[in-house]
Amino acid sequence: MGTHRRPKPPSRALTATLGMAAGAVSLLPTQSQAAPKPTVDEVRKQVEKLYEEAEAPTEEYNEVREEEKKLQGEVDSAQDRLAGKQQEINELRGKTGPLAAAQYRSGAIDPSVQLFLSGDPDDYLDKAEMLGRTSDRQADALRALERKQRELTQERATATQRLKALAEARTKAGEKKDEVQGKLRQARTLLNSLTAEQRARMEAAQERADAASGSSDAPADYNGPAGGRSRTAVEFAYAQLGKPYEWGSTGPNSYDCSGLVGAAWRSAGVSLPRTVKQMYDAGRTVARSDLQPGDIIYWYNDNQHNGMYVGNGKAIHAPRTGKNIEIVPLDSMPFFAASRP
């Protein structure tokens, strides 16, 4: 039998190399070494940022929806006109006798009528009358029919253009809606990552911050100096205190920021455009030093967020998803401008 030989021990160099490799492997991330969950304060800041980022596309969505309503009205009008023109043509066809019947119904028309279709109808009719081929009454009817047919063709082209624009507006509105809902989903996911205790802690911290800043969403009666339409608008806004913010909403149970401002002034008989940007462009700019209750306040920029001045350095606004209509100090957000309807 051969001699049993013991395995040769590894060299010192190999031992050192293996040791280094083992050390390196131990430094690789493992599931137990996953990145720590964000703190409650970090979640709060991320959620606030997401809600803020959702405001601009919310206003863009509102603008597209207004355009969509306008286009739908134009499409409906065009279709009504089409139906009217078609009815007029049907009545004219009944008056043009066998010639019109052949021309518009069967397509089997004699050579003289083919000339009418392919050449200059007016010139043909003049010659036909001279030759006695058609009566004055028939000629007038055919001319009217040809004119109505041209109008019908134009109406169809207009309706087609409006329908295309409407489809494009709907697509754009859908994209903006998806963008807003994506931001809100991210915010909800972050909030759901907190434990019940953490969420309670975060809400308590928010309440303390609101109290410190003087914000209020408890129902209240307005007893300030506003008069006339401005008072009506401010009183309406006060009556909405405590109702929830909801993107794209104009009431009566919830509002977004421009939805609240528009509804308040609408209650006073003043019609405002739908979005923050449109309201800013349509209003008369007023200096901060000249603010009066009812004036529209714009924060951050001219298209992101607005509310209404109520006096004493405060404003009422629909803040963001997850919060209710409230009264806040004018400088609770970066003041940008003010306008008067």
GROMACS .gro file of C-alpha atoms in nm:
model
  341
    1MET     CA    1   0.000   0.000   0.000
    2GLY     CA    2   0.119   0.348  -0.067
    3THR     CA    3   0.207   0.575   0.216
    4HIS     CA    4  -0.084   0.795   0.326
    5ARG     CA    5   0.029   1.154   0.293
    6ARG     CA    6  -0.123   1.436   0.493
    7PRO     CA    7  -0.236   1.740   0.295
    8LYS     CA    8   0.023   2.008   0.278
    9PRO     CA    9  -0.069   2.310   0.491
   10PRO     CA   10  -0.124   2.630   0.295
   11SER     CA   11   0.164   2.866   0.270
   12ARG     CA   12   0.176   3.181   0.478
   13ALA     CA   13   0.122   3.392   0.168
   14LEU     CA   14  -0.189   3.196   0.072
   15THR     CA   15  -0.320   3.213   0.426
   16ALA     CA   16  -0.278   3.590   0.426
   17THR     CA   17  -0.454   3.620   0.089
   18LEU     CA   18  -0.748   3.411   0.205
   19GLY     CA   19  -0.774   3.616   0.519
   20MET     CA   20  -0.784   3.938   0.319
   21ALA     CA   21  -1.052   3.796   0.090
   22ALA     CA   22  -1.261   3.690   0.387
   23GLY     CA   23  -1.228   4.038   0.530
   24ALA     CA   24  -1.332   4.191   0.203
   25VAL     CA   25  -1.636   3.967   0.180
   26SER     CA   26  -1.736   4.060   0.532
   27LEU     CA   27  -1.741   4.425   0.426
   28LEU     CA   28  -1.988   4.367   0.142
   29PRO     CA   29  -2.341   4.499   0.215
   30THR     CA   30  -2.590   4.241   0.331
   31GLN     CA   31  -2.961   4.259   0.393
   32SER     CA   32  -2.892   4.317   0.757
   33GLN     CA   33  -2.682   4.616   0.655
   34ALA     CA   34  -2.952   4.778   0.433
   35ALA     CA   35  -2.979   5.156   0.433
   36PRO     CA   36  -3.160   5.282   0.742
   37LYS     CA   37  -3.520   5.394   0.701
   38PRO     CA   38  -3.567   5.770   0.681
   39THR     CA   39  -3.646   5.945   1.005
   40VAL     CA   40  -3.988   6.092   1.076
   41ASP     CA   41  -3.855   6.440   1.003
   42GLU     CA   42  -3.701   6.325   0.674
   43VAL     CA   43  -4.031   6.166   0.571
   44ARG     CA   44  -4.216   6.486   0.659
   45LYS     CA   45  -3.981   6.695   0.446
   46GLN     CA   46  -4.002   6.455   0.152
   47VAL     CA   47  -4.382   6.445   0.171
   48GLU     CA   48  -4.401   6.827   0.183
   49LYS     CA   49  -4.173   6.847  -0.121
   50LEU     CA   50  -4.387   6.599  -0.315
   51TYR     CA   51  -4.705   6.791  -0.232
   52GLU     CA   52  -4.539   7.115  -0.342
   53GLU     CA   53  -4.419   6.954  -0.667
   54ALA     CA   54  -4.776   6.837  -0.735
   55GLU     CA   55  -4.917   7.192  -0.730
   56ALA     CA   56  -4.779   7.313  -1.064
   57PRO     CA   57  -4.907   7.014  -1.266
   58THR     CA   58  -5.239   7.044  -1.079
   59GLU     CA   59  -5.281   7.397  -1.214
   60GLU     CA   60  -5.173   7.282  -1.563
   61TYR     CA   61  -5.433   7.005  -1.541
   62ASN     CA   62  -5.698   7.262  -1.446
   63GLU     CA   63  -5.603   7.478  -1.744
   64VAL     CA   64  -5.621   7.188  -1.989
   65ARG     CA   65  -5.957   7.080  -1.846
   66GLU     CA   66  -6.092   7.431  -1.907
   67GLU     CA   67  -5.964   7.416  -2.265
   68GLU     CA   68  -6.124   7.074  -2.298
   69LYS     CA   69  -6.463   7.212  -2.189
   70LYS     CA   70  -6.433   7.496  -2.440
   71LEU     CA   71  -6.340   7.260  -2.722
   72GLN     CA   72  -6.625   7.026  -2.634
   73GLY     CA   73  -6.864   7.320  -2.666
   74GLU     CA   74  -6.718   7.407  -3.006
   75VAL     CA   75  -6.746   7.045  -3.121
   76ASP     CA   76  -7.109   7.031  -3.009
   77SER     CA   77  -7.187   7.357  -3.193
   78ALA     CA   78  -7.013   7.236  -3.509
   79GLN     CA   79  -7.210   6.912  -3.498
   80ASP     CA   80  -7.535   7.105  -3.454
   81ARG     CA   81  -7.447   7.321  -3.754
   82LEU     CA   82  -7.363   7.010  -3.954
   83ALA     CA   83  -7.699   6.858  -3.874
   84GLY     CA   84  -7.873   7.184  -3.975
   85LYS     CA   85  -7.683   7.207  -4.305
   86GLN     CA   86  -7.757   6.844  -4.384
   87GLN     CA   87  -8.127   6.905  -4.322
   88GLU     CA   88  -8.123   7.208  -4.553
   89ILE     CA   89  -7.951   7.001  -4.823
   90ASN     CA   90  -8.204   6.720  -4.785
   91GLU     CA   91  -8.488   6.971  -4.831
   92LEU     CA   92  -8.319   7.128  -5.134
   93ARG     CA   93  -8.269   6.788  -5.292
   94GLY     CA   94  -8.640   6.729  -5.271
   95LYS     CA   95  -8.700   7.050  -5.466
   96THR     CA   96  -8.454   7.000  -5.752
   97GLY     CA   97  -8.649   6.726  -5.926
   98PRO     CA   98  -8.508   6.435  -6.124
   99LEU     CA   99  -8.183   6.618  -6.207
  100ALA     CA  100  -8.085   6.660  -5.840
  101ALA     CA  101  -8.211   6.313  -5.757
  102ALA     CA  102  -7.986   6.167  -6.023
  103GLN     CA  103  -7.692   6.381  -5.917
  104TYR     CA  104  -7.702   6.319  -5.543
  105ARG     CA  105  -7.864   5.980  -5.500
  106SER     CA  106  -7.789   5.738  -5.780
  107GLY     CA  107  -7.466   5.865  -5.927
  108ALA     CA  108  -7.603   5.759  -6.272
  109ILE     CA  109  -7.613   6.099  -6.441
  110ASP     CA  110  -7.625   6.202  -6.803
  111PRO     CA  111  -7.328   6.379  -6.974
  112SER     CA  112  -7.477   6.725  -6.932
  113VAL     CA  113  -7.502   6.681  -6.554
  114GLN     CA  114  -7.148   6.543  -6.541
  115LEU     CA  115  -7.041   6.879  -6.677
  116PHE     CA  116  -7.210   7.039  -6.378
  117LEU     CA  117  -7.015   6.819  -6.137
  118SER     CA  118  -6.671   6.841  -6.297
  119GLY     CA  119  -6.669   7.192  -6.439
  120ASP     CA  120  -6.788   7.532  -6.321
  121PRO     CA  121  -7.144   7.478  -6.193
  122ASP     CA  122  -7.247   7.841  -6.232
  123ASP     CA  123  -7.115   7.859  -6.588
  124TYR     CA  124  -7.289   7.533  -6.673
  125LEU     CA  125  -7.619   7.652  -6.532
  126ASP     CA  126  -7.601   7.976  -6.730
  127LYS     CA  127  -7.546   7.778  -7.051
  128ALA     CA  128  -7.809   7.521  -6.961
  129GLU     CA  129  -8.068   7.792  -6.912
  130MET     CA  130  -7.980   7.942  -7.250
  131LEU     CA  131  -8.027   7.602  -7.410
  132GLY     CA  132  -8.350   7.544  -7.225
  133ARG     CA  133  -8.218   7.230  -7.059
  134THR     CA  134  -8.330   7.331  -6.713
  135SER     CA  135  -8.581   7.571  -6.571
  136ASP     CA  136  -8.499   7.886  -6.378
  137ARG     CA  137  -8.644   7.724  -6.070
  138GLN     CA  138  -8.425   7.416  -6.110
  139ALA     CA  139  -8.119   7.630  -6.174
  140ASP     CA  140  -8.177   7.834  -5.856
  141ALA     CA  141  -8.230   7.516  -5.657
  142LEU     CA  142  -7.913   7.359  -5.793
  143ARG     CA  143  -7.712   7.673  -5.719
  144ALA     CA  144  -7.847   7.677  -5.361
  145LEU     CA  145  -7.772   7.307  -5.327
  146GLU     CA  146  -7.417   7.351  -5.453
  147ARG     CA  147  -7.361   7.641  -5.208
  148LYS     CA  148  -7.496   7.443  -4.914
  149GLN     CA  149  -7.279   7.147  -5.012
  150ARG     CA  150  -6.969   7.371  -4.995
  151GLU     CA  151  -7.079   7.500  -4.654
  152LEU     CA  152  -7.133   7.145  -4.533
  153THR     CA  153  -6.783   7.049  -4.645
  154GLN     CA  154  -6.637   7.345  -4.454
  155GLU     CA  155  -6.837   7.261  -4.142
  156ARG     CA  156  -6.712   6.903  -4.157
  157ALA     CA  157  -6.351   7.026  -4.179
  158THR     CA  158  -6.406   7.258  -3.880
  159ALA     CA  159  -6.565   6.981  -3.676
  160THR     CA  160  -6.279   6.746  -3.761
  161GLN     CA  161  -6.021   7.003  -3.647
  162ARG     CA  162  -6.206   7.065  -3.321
  163LEU     CA  163  -6.236   6.692  -3.255
  164LYS     CA  164  -5.863   6.648  -3.309
  165ALA     CA  165  -5.782   6.937  -3.074
  166LEU     CA  166  -6.023   6.791  -2.817
  167ALA     CA  167  -5.853   6.452  -2.834
  168GLU     CA  168  -5.512   6.616  -2.787
  169ALA     CA  169  -5.638   6.816  -2.488
  170ARG     CA  170  -5.777   6.499  -2.329
  171THR     CA  171  -5.444   6.323  -2.377
  172LYS     CA  172  -5.256   6.613  -2.218
  173ALA     CA  173  -5.501   6.628  -1.926
  174GLY     CA  174  -5.448   6.255  -1.873
  175GLU     CA  175  -5.072   6.302  -1.863
  176LYS     CA  176  -5.097   6.582  -1.606
  177LYS     CA  177  -5.341   6.376  -1.400
  178ASP     CA  178  -5.095   6.085  -1.401
  179GLU     CA  179  -4.814   6.320  -1.296
  180VAL     CA  180  -5.011   6.456  -1.001
  181GLN     CA  181  -5.134   6.113  -0.892
  182GLY     CA  182  -4.779   5.981  -0.913
  183LYS     CA  183  -4.658   6.248  -0.670
  184LEU     CA  184  -4.946   6.175  -0.435
  185ARG     CA  185  -4.879   5.800  -0.451
  186GLN     CA  186  -4.515   5.859  -0.357
  187ALA     CA  187  -4.626   6.073  -0.063
  188ARG     CA  188  -4.871   5.806   0.056
  189THR     CA  189  -4.603   5.537   0.026
  190LEU     CA  190  -4.369   5.743   0.242
  191LEU     CA  191  -4.638   5.804   0.501
  192ASN     CA  192  -4.731   5.436   0.504
  193SER     CA  193  -4.368   5.348   0.579
  194LEU     CA  194  -4.410   5.507   0.921
  195THR     CA  195  -4.544   5.325   1.219
  196ALA     CA  196  -4.866   5.445   1.380
  197GLU     CA  197  -4.662   5.597   1.661
  198GLN     CA  198  -4.435   5.780   1.416
  199ARG     CA  199  -4.731   5.917   1.220
  200ALA     CA  200  -4.894   6.038   1.541
  201ARG     CA  201  -4.567   6.208   1.635
  202MET     CA  202  -4.544   6.373   1.293
  203GLU     CA  203  -4.905   6.496   1.304
  204ALA     CA  204  -4.851   6.637   1.654
  205ALA     CA  205  -4.540   6.819   1.532
  206GLN     CA  206  -4.738   6.961   1.240
  207GLU     CA  207  -5.012   7.080   1.475
  208ARG     CA  208  -4.755   7.252   1.693
  209ALA     CA  209  -4.603   7.419   1.385
  210ASP     CA  210  -4.948   7.535   1.270
  211ALA     CA  211  -5.025   7.676   1.613
  212ALA     CA  212  -4.691   7.858   1.623
  213SER     CA  213  -4.751   8.010   1.278
  214GLY     CA  214  -5.105   8.111   1.368
  215SER     CA  215  -5.275   7.896   1.104
  216SER     CA  216  -5.637   7.804   1.170
  217ASP     CA  217  -5.888   7.582   0.999
  218ALA     CA  218  -6.171   7.601   1.252
  219PRO     CA  219  -6.501   7.736   1.117
  220ALA     CA  220  -6.533   8.108   1.190
  221ASP     CA  221  -6.735   8.415   1.098
  222TYR     CA  222  -6.564   8.701   0.920
  223ASN     CA  223  -6.591   9.027   1.115
  224GLY     CA  224  -6.335   9.239   0.931
  225PRO     CA  225  -6.368   9.567   0.741
  226ALA     CA  226  -6.444   9.433   0.391
  227GLY     CA  227  -6.757   9.557   0.218
  228GLY     CA  228  -6.959   9.492  -0.097
  229ARG     CA  229  -6.854   9.207  -0.323
  230SER     CA  230  -6.524   9.165  -0.142
  231ARG     CA  231  -6.708   9.094   0.182
  232THR     CA  232  -6.933   8.838   0.010
  233ALA     CA  233  -6.626   8.661  -0.133
  234VAL     CA  234  -6.439   8.656   0.200
  235GLU     CA  235  -6.746   8.539   0.392
  236PHE     CA  236  -6.788   8.254   0.144
  237ALA     CA  237  -6.424   8.153   0.193
  238TYR     CA  238  -6.465   8.160   0.572
  239ALA     CA  239  -6.764   7.927   0.541
  240GLN     CA  240  -6.534   7.671   0.374
  241LEU     CA  241  -6.283   7.664   0.663
  242GLY     CA  242  -6.203   7.306   0.763
  243LYS     CA  243  -6.307   7.154   0.428
  244PRO     CA  244  -6.037   6.938   0.268
  245TYR     CA  245  -5.801   7.029  -0.011
  246GLU     CA  246  -5.855   6.814  -0.320
  247TRP     CA  247  -5.662   6.863  -0.639
  248GLY     CA  248  -5.873   6.971  -0.937
  249SER     CA  249  -6.177   7.045  -0.718
  250THR     CA  250  -6.395   7.358  -0.722
  251GLY     CA  251  -6.634   7.264  -0.442
  252PRO     CA  252  -6.869   7.247  -0.276
  253ASN     CA  253  -6.722   6.979  -0.046
  254SER     CA  254  -6.351   7.026  -0.127
  255TYR     CA  255  -6.127   7.266  -0.319
  256ASP     CA  256  -5.784   7.316  -0.460
  257CYS     CA  257  -5.624   7.659  -0.416
  258SER     CA  258  -5.755   7.836  -0.726
  259GLY     CA  259  -6.082   7.643  -0.697
  260LEU     CA  260  -6.147   7.809  -0.360
  261VAL     CA  261  -6.059   8.159  -0.482
  262GLY     CA  262  -6.276   8.121  -0.793
  263ALA     CA  263  -6.573   7.986  -0.597
  264ALA     CA  264  -6.548   8.265  -0.338
  265TRP     CA  265  -6.558   8.540  -0.599
  266ARG     CA  266  -6.821   8.358  -0.803
  267SER     CA  267  -7.049   8.376  -0.495
  268ALA     CA  268  -7.010   8.755  -0.523
  269GLY     CA  269  -7.108   8.755  -0.891
  270VAL     CA  270  -6.753   8.784  -1.027
  271SER     CA  271  -6.637   8.524  -1.278
  272LEU     CA  272  -6.264   8.448  -1.262
  273PRO     CA  273  -6.051   8.224  -1.484
  274ARG     CA  274  -5.981   7.876  -1.350
  275THR     CA  275  -5.608   7.863  -1.278
  276VAL     CA  276  -5.360   8.054  -1.063
  277LYS     CA  277  -5.174   8.178  -1.372
  278GLN     CA  278  -5.493   8.289  -1.548
  279MET     CA  279  -5.613   8.473  -1.239
  280TYR     CA  280  -5.278   8.649  -1.209
  281ASP     CA  281  -5.281   8.753  -1.575
  282ALA     CA  282  -5.643   8.875  -1.559
  283GLY     CA  283  -5.625   9.070  -1.233
  284ARG     CA  284  -5.510   9.424  -1.156
  285THR     CA  285  -5.181   9.408  -0.969
  286VAL     CA  286  -5.187   9.574  -0.628
  287ALA     CA  287  -4.892   9.661  -0.405
  288ARG     CA  288  -4.850   9.472  -0.083
  289SER     CA  289  -4.890   9.800   0.107
  290ASP     CA  290  -5.233   9.852  -0.057
  291LEU     CA  291  -5.380   9.510   0.018
  292GLN     CA  292  -5.753   9.493   0.087
  293PRO     CA  293  -5.965   9.195   0.202
  294GLY     CA  294  -6.063   8.988  -0.100
  295ASP     CA  295  -5.743   9.056  -0.294
  296ILE     CA  296  -5.583   8.744  -0.440
  297ILE     CA  297  -5.244   8.650  -0.295
  298TYR     CA  298  -4.986   8.459  -0.501
  299TRP     CA  299  -4.710   8.269  -0.325
  300TYR     CA  300  -4.387   8.128  -0.472
  301ASN     CA  301  -4.457   8.254  -0.829
  302ASP     CA  302  -4.740   8.348  -1.063
  303ASN     CA  303  -4.862   7.997  -1.137
  304GLN     CA  304  -4.819   7.777  -0.832
  305HIS     CA  305  -5.034   7.871  -0.534
  306ASN     CA  306  -5.286   8.137  -0.436
  307GLY     CA  307  -5.534   8.237  -0.168
  308MET     CA  308  -5.731   8.543  -0.053
  309TYR     CA  309  -5.625   8.824   0.176
  310VAL     CA  310  -5.859   8.866   0.475
  311GLY     CA  311  -5.691   9.154   0.657
  312ASN     CA  312  -5.457   9.190   0.955
  313GLY     CA  313  -5.168   9.034   0.765
  314LYS     CA  314  -5.352   8.703   0.709
  315ALA     CA  315  -5.487   8.505   0.417
  316ILE     CA  316  -5.722   8.211   0.365
  317HIS     CA  317  -5.623   7.930   0.130
  318ALA     CA  318  -5.667   7.562   0.041
  319PRO     CA  319  -5.315   7.440   0.124
  320ARG     CA  320  -5.238   7.092  -0.013
  321THR     CA  321  -5.343   6.728  -0.007
  322GLY     CA  322  -5.392   6.604   0.346
  323LYS     CA  323  -5.477   6.947   0.488
  324ASN     CA  324  -5.788   7.159   0.520
  325ILE     CA  325  -5.877   7.514   0.419
  326GLU     CA  326  -5.712   7.739   0.674
  327ILE     CA  327  -5.616   8.096   0.766
  328VAL     CA  328  -5.243   8.164   0.774
  329PRO     CA  329  -5.008   8.461   0.812
  330LEU     CA  330  -4.931   8.628   0.481
  331ASP     CA  331  -4.564   8.533   0.516
  332SER     CA  332  -4.622   8.167   0.599
  333MET     CA  333  -4.504   8.111   0.238
  334PRO     CA  334  -4.286   8.327   0.012
  335PHE     CA  335  -4.508   8.620  -0.096
  336PHE     CA  336  -4.490   8.684  -0.470
  337ALA     CA  337  -4.766   8.928  -0.568
  338ALA     CA  338  -5.130   9.029  -0.525
  339SER     CA  339  -5.409   9.120  -0.764
  340ARG     CA  340  -5.760   9.259  -0.738
  341PRO     CA  341  -6.048   9.110  -0.943
   0.00000   0.00000   0.00000
